[in-house]
Tab-separated table of C-alpha atoms and ligand atoms in Angstrom:
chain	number	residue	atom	x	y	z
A	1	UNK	CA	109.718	114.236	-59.947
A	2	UNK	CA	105.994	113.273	-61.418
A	3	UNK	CA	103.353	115.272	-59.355
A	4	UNK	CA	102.530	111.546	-58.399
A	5	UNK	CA	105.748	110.257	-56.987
A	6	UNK	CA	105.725	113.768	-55.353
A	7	UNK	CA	102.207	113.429	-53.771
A	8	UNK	CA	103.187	109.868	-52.964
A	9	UNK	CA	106.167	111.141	-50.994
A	10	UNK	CA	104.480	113.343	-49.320
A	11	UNK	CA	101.395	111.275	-48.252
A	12	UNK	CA	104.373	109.101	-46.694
A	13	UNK	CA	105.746	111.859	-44.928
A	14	UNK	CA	102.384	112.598	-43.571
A	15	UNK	CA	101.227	109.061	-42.300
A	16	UNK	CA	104.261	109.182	-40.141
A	17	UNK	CA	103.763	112.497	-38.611
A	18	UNK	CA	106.269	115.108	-40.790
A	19	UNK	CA	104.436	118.220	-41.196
A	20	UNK	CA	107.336	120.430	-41.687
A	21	UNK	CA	109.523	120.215	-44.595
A	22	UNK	CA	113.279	122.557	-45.090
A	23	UNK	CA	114.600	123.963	-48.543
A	24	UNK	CA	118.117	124.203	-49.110
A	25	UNK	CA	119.544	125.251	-52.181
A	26	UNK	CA	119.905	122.743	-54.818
A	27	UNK	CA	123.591	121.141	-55.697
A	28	UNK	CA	125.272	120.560	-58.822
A	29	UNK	CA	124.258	117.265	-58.544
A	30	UNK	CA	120.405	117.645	-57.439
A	31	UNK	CA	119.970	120.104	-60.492
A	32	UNK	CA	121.272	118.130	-62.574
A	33	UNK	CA	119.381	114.736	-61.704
A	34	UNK	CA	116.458	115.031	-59.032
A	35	UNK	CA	116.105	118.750	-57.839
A	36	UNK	CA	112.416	117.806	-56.275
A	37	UNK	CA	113.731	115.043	-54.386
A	38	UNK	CA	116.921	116.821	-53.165
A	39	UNK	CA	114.260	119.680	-51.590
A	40	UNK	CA	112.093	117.515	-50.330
A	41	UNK	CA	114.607	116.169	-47.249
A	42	UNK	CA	112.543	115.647	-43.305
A	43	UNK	CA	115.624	117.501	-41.413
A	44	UNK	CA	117.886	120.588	-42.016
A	45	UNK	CA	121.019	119.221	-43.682
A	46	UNK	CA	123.708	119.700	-41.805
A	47	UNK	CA	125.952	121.375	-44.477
A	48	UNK	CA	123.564	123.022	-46.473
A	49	UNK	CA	122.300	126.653	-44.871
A	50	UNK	CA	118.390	126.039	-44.147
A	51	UNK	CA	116.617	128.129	-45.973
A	52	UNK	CA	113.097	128.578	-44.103
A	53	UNK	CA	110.584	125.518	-43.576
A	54	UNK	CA	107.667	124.970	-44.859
A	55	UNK	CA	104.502	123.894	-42.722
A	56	UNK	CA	102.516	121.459	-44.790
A	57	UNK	CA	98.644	121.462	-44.902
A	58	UNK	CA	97.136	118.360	-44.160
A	59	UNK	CA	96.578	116.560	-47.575
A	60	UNK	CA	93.956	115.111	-48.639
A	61	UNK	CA	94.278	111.168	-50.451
A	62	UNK	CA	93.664	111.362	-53.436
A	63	UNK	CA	89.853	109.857	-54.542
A	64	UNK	CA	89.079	110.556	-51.017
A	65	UNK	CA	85.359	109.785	-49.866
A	66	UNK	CA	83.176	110.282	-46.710
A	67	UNK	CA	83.768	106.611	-45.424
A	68	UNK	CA	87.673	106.858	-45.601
A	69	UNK	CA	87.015	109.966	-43.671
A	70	UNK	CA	85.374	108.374	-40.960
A	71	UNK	CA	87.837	105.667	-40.748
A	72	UNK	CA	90.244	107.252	-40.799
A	73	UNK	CA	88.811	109.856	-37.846
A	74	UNK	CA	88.019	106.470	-35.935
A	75	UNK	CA	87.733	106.441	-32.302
A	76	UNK	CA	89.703	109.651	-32.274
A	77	UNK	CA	91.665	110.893	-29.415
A	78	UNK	CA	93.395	113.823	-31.207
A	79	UNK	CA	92.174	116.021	-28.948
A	80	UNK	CA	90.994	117.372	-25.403
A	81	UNK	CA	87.272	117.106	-26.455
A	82	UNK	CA	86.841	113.072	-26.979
A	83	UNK	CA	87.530	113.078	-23.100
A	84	UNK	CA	83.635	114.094	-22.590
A	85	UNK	CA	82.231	112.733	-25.579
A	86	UNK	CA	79.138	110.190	-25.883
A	87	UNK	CA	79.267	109.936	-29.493
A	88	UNK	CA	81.674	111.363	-32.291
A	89	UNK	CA	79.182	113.165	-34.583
A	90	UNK	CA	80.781	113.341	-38.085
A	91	UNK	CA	78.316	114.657	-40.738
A	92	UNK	CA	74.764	113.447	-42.098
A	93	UNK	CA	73.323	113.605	-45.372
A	94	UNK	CA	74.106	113.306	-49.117
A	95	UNK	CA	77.358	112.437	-49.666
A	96	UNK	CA	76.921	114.137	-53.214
A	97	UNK	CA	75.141	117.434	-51.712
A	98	UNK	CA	75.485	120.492	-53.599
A	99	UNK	CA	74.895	122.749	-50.755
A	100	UNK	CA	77.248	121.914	-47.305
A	101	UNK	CA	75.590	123.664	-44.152
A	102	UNK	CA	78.581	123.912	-41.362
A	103	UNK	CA	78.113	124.479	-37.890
A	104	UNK	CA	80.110	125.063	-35.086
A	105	UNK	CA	80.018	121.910	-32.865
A	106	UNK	CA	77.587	119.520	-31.162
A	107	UNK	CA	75.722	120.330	-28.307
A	108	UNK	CA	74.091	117.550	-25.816
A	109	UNK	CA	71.037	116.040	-28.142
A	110	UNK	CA	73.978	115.725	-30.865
A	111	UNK	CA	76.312	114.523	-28.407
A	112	UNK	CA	74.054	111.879	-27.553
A	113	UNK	CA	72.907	110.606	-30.755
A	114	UNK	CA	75.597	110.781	-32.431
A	115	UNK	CA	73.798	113.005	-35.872
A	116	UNK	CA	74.302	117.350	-36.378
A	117	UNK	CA	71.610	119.572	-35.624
A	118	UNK	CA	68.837	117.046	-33.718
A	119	UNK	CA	68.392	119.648	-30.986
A	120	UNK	CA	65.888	122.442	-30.715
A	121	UNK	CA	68.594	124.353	-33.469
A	122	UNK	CA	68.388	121.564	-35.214
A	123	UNK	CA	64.604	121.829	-35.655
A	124	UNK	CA	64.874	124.889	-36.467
A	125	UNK	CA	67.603	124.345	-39.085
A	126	UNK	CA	65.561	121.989	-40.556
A	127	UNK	CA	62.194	123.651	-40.887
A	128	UNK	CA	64.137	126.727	-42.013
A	129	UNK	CA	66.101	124.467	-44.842
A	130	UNK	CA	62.551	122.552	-45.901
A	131	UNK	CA	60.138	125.872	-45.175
A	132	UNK	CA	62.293	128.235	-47.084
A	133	UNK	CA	62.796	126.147	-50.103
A	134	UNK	CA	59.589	125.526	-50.400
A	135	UNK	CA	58.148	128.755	-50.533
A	136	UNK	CA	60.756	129.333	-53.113
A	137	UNK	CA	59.148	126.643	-54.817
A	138	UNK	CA	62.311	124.424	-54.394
A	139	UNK	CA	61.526	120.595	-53.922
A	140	UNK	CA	64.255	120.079	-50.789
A	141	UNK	CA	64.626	118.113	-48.245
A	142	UNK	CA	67.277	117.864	-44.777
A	143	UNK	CA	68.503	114.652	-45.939
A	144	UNK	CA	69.521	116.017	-49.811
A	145	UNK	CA	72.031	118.080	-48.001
A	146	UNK	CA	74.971	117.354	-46.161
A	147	UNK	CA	75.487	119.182	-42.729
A	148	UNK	CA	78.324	118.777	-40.347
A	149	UNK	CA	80.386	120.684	-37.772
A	150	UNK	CA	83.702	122.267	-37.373
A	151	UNK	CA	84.145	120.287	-34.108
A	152	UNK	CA	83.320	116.537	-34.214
A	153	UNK	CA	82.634	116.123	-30.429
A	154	UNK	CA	81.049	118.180	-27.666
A	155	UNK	CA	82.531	121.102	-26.574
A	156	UNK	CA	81.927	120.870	-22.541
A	157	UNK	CA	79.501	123.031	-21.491
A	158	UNK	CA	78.945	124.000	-25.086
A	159	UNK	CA	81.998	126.473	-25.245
A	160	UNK	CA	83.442	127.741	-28.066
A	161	UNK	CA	86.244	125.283	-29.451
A	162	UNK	CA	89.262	126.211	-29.000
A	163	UNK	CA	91.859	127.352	-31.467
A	164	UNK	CA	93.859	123.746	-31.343
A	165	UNK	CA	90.783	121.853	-31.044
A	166	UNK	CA	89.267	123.340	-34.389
A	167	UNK	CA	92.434	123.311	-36.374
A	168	UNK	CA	92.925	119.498	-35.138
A	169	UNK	CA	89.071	118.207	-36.152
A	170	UNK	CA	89.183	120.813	-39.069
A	171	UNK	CA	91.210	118.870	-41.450
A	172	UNK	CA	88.538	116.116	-41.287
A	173	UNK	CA	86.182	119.365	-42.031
A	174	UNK	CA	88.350	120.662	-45.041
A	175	UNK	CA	88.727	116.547	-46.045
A	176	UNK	CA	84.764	116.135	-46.074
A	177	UNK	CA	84.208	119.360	-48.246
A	178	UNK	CA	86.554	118.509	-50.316
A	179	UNK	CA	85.108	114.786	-50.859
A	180	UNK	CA	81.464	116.320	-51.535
A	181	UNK	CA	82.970	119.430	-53.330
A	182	UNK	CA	79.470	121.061	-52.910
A	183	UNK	CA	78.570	124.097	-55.059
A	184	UNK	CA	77.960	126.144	-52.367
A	185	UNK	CA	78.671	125.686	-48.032
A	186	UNK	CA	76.904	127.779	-46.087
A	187	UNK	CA	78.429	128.499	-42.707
A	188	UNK	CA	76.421	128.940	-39.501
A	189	UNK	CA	77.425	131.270	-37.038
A	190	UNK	CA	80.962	132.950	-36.787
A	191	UNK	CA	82.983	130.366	-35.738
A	192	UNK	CA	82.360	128.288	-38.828
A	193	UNK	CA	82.718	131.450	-41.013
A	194	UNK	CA	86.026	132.107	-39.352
A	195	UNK	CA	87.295	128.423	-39.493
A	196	UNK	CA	86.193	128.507	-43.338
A	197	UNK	CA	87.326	131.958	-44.518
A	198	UNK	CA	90.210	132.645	-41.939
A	199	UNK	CA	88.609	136.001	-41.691
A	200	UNK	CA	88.706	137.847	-37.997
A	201	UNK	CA	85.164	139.396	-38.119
A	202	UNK	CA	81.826	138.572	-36.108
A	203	UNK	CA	78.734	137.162	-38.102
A	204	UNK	CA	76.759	140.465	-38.474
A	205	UNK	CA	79.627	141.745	-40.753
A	206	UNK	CA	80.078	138.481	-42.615
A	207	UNK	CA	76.473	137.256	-42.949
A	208	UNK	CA	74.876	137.489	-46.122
A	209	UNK	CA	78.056	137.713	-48.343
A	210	UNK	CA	79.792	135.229	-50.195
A	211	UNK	CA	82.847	134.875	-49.325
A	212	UNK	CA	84.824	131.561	-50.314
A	213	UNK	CA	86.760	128.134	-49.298
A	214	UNK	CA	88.989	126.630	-51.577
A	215	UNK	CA	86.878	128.434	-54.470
A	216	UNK	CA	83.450	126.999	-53.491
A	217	UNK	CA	81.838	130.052	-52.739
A	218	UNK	CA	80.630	130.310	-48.509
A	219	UNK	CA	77.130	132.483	-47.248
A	220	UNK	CA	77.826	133.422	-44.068
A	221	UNK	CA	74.477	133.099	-41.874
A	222	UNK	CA	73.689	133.188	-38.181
A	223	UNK	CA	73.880	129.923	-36.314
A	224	UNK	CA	70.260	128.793	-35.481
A	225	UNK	CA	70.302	128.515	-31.958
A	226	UNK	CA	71.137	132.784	-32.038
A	227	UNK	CA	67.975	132.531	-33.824
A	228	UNK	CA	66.346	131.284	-30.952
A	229	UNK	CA	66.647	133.486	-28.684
A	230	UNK	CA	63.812	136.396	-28.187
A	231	UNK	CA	63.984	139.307	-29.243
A	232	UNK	CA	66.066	138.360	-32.565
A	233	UNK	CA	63.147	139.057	-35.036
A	234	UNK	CA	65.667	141.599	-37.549
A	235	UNK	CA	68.003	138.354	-37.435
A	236	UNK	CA	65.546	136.006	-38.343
A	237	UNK	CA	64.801	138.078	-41.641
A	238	UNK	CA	68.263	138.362	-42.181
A	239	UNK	CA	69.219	134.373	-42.437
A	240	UNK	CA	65.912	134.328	-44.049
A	241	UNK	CA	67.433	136.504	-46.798
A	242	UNK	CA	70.621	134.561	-46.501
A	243	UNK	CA	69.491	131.085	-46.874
A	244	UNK	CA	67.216	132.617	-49.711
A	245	UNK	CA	70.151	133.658	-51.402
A	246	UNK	CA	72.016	130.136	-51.242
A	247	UNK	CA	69.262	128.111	-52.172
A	248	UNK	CA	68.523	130.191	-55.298
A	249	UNK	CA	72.296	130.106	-56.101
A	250	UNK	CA	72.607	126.065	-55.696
A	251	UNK	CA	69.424	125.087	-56.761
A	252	UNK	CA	67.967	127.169	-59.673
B	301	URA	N1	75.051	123.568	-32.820
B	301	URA	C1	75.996	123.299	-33.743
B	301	URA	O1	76.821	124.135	-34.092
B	301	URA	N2	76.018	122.085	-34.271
B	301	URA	C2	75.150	121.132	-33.941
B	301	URA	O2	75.249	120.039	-34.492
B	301	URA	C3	74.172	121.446	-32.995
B	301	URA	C4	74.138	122.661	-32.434
């Protein structure tokens, strides 16, 4: 089978809900004629001994772009969080960003207008993005970046997401990056560098290394509402030095 008949198929399987597809060995006949097509089969054949299955990732369409994204998230129910939503907050920016900034989820300001990172750690995001770059003697503004969040709606009380929750809303994640296919992402806090990189660690050993999604290398940094807090004045170098590092990377 063409790799497009075989991504065909498999979008089809996707839209209506197969995730999991079973091997069996291929017959005399599927050798001989369609060995791809004989493999790729919804349910253990009875006959054949299953060999073990294999859990799709989600795929992305191909020529995939922001808007079908956001369709195609709609007026999602997918999960527990849409139950104490205001708004669904999906991404802002350029579509054609080379640097991705992800964060973890919305809190209330976000929640309520619907746009990433309006809060007080939103300021601060932005003044960091625009102060640091300019000192660098980068022309850069919020809006020539794209910025979105693992979670697309308000965790209550602004808890962590959940495991299910994050790998539900992450596909749209993965889908967006993979749309802008930025030169760099730089993840904020450790539950975007552990929904990115699928490593176990806390911020302090990730930040300020790049590590990498998909080949598009990641800087791990610490979320900006950490930042916040008093007292975190060796932390505020640090992401400093971290967002240093990306914008130098992307930009020069
Ligand atoms: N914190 C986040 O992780 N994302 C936002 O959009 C706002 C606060």
């Amino acid at each position: 089978m063409k790799p497009d008949e075989l991504r065909r198929r498999l979008e089809f399987y996707q839209d209506i809900g197969m995730t999991t597809l079973y091997r069996r060995p291929a017959t005399a006949l599927a050798r001989g004629t369609d060995a791809a097509e004989a493999d790729v089969s919804g349910a253990p054949p009875a006959s054949a001994a299953v060999q073990p299955s294999i859990s799709l990732p989600p795929l992305e369409p191909s020529g995939d772009t922001l808007l079908r994204i956001l369709e195609d998230i709609g007026d999602c129910r997918r999960c527990r969080l849409h139950e104490g939503r205001t708004k669904l907050v999906f991404g802002v920016g350029n579509e054609r960003a080379p640097l991705v900034f992800v964060g973890e989820g919305p809190g209330a300001d976000e929640d309520a207008q619907g746009i990433p990172f309006v809060g007080r750690a939103g300021q601060l995001l932005t003044q960091m993005i625009e102060g640091t770059a300019k000192k660098e003697g980068i022309e850069l503004r919020r809006e020539d970046v794209y910025i979105c969040n693992v979670v697309k709606c308000r965790p209550p009380g602004n808890r962590t997401p959940e495991a299910d929750e994050m790998e539900i809303c992450g596909q749209f994640l993965y889908r967006q990056l993979s749309a802008i296919a930025p030169k760099a992402i730089c993840a904020l806090g450790g539950t975007a560098a552990r929904a990115l990189t699928g490593r176990k660690e806390g911020v302090t050993k990730m930040r300020g290394r790049w590590l990498e999604w998909r080949g598009i290398p990641v800087m791990v940094s610490y979320h900006p509402s950490y930042l916040l807090r008093p007292y975190n004045q060796d932390a505020k170098r640090e992401a400093w030095e971290d967002l240093k590092k990306v914008l130098h990377f992307v930009y020069d």
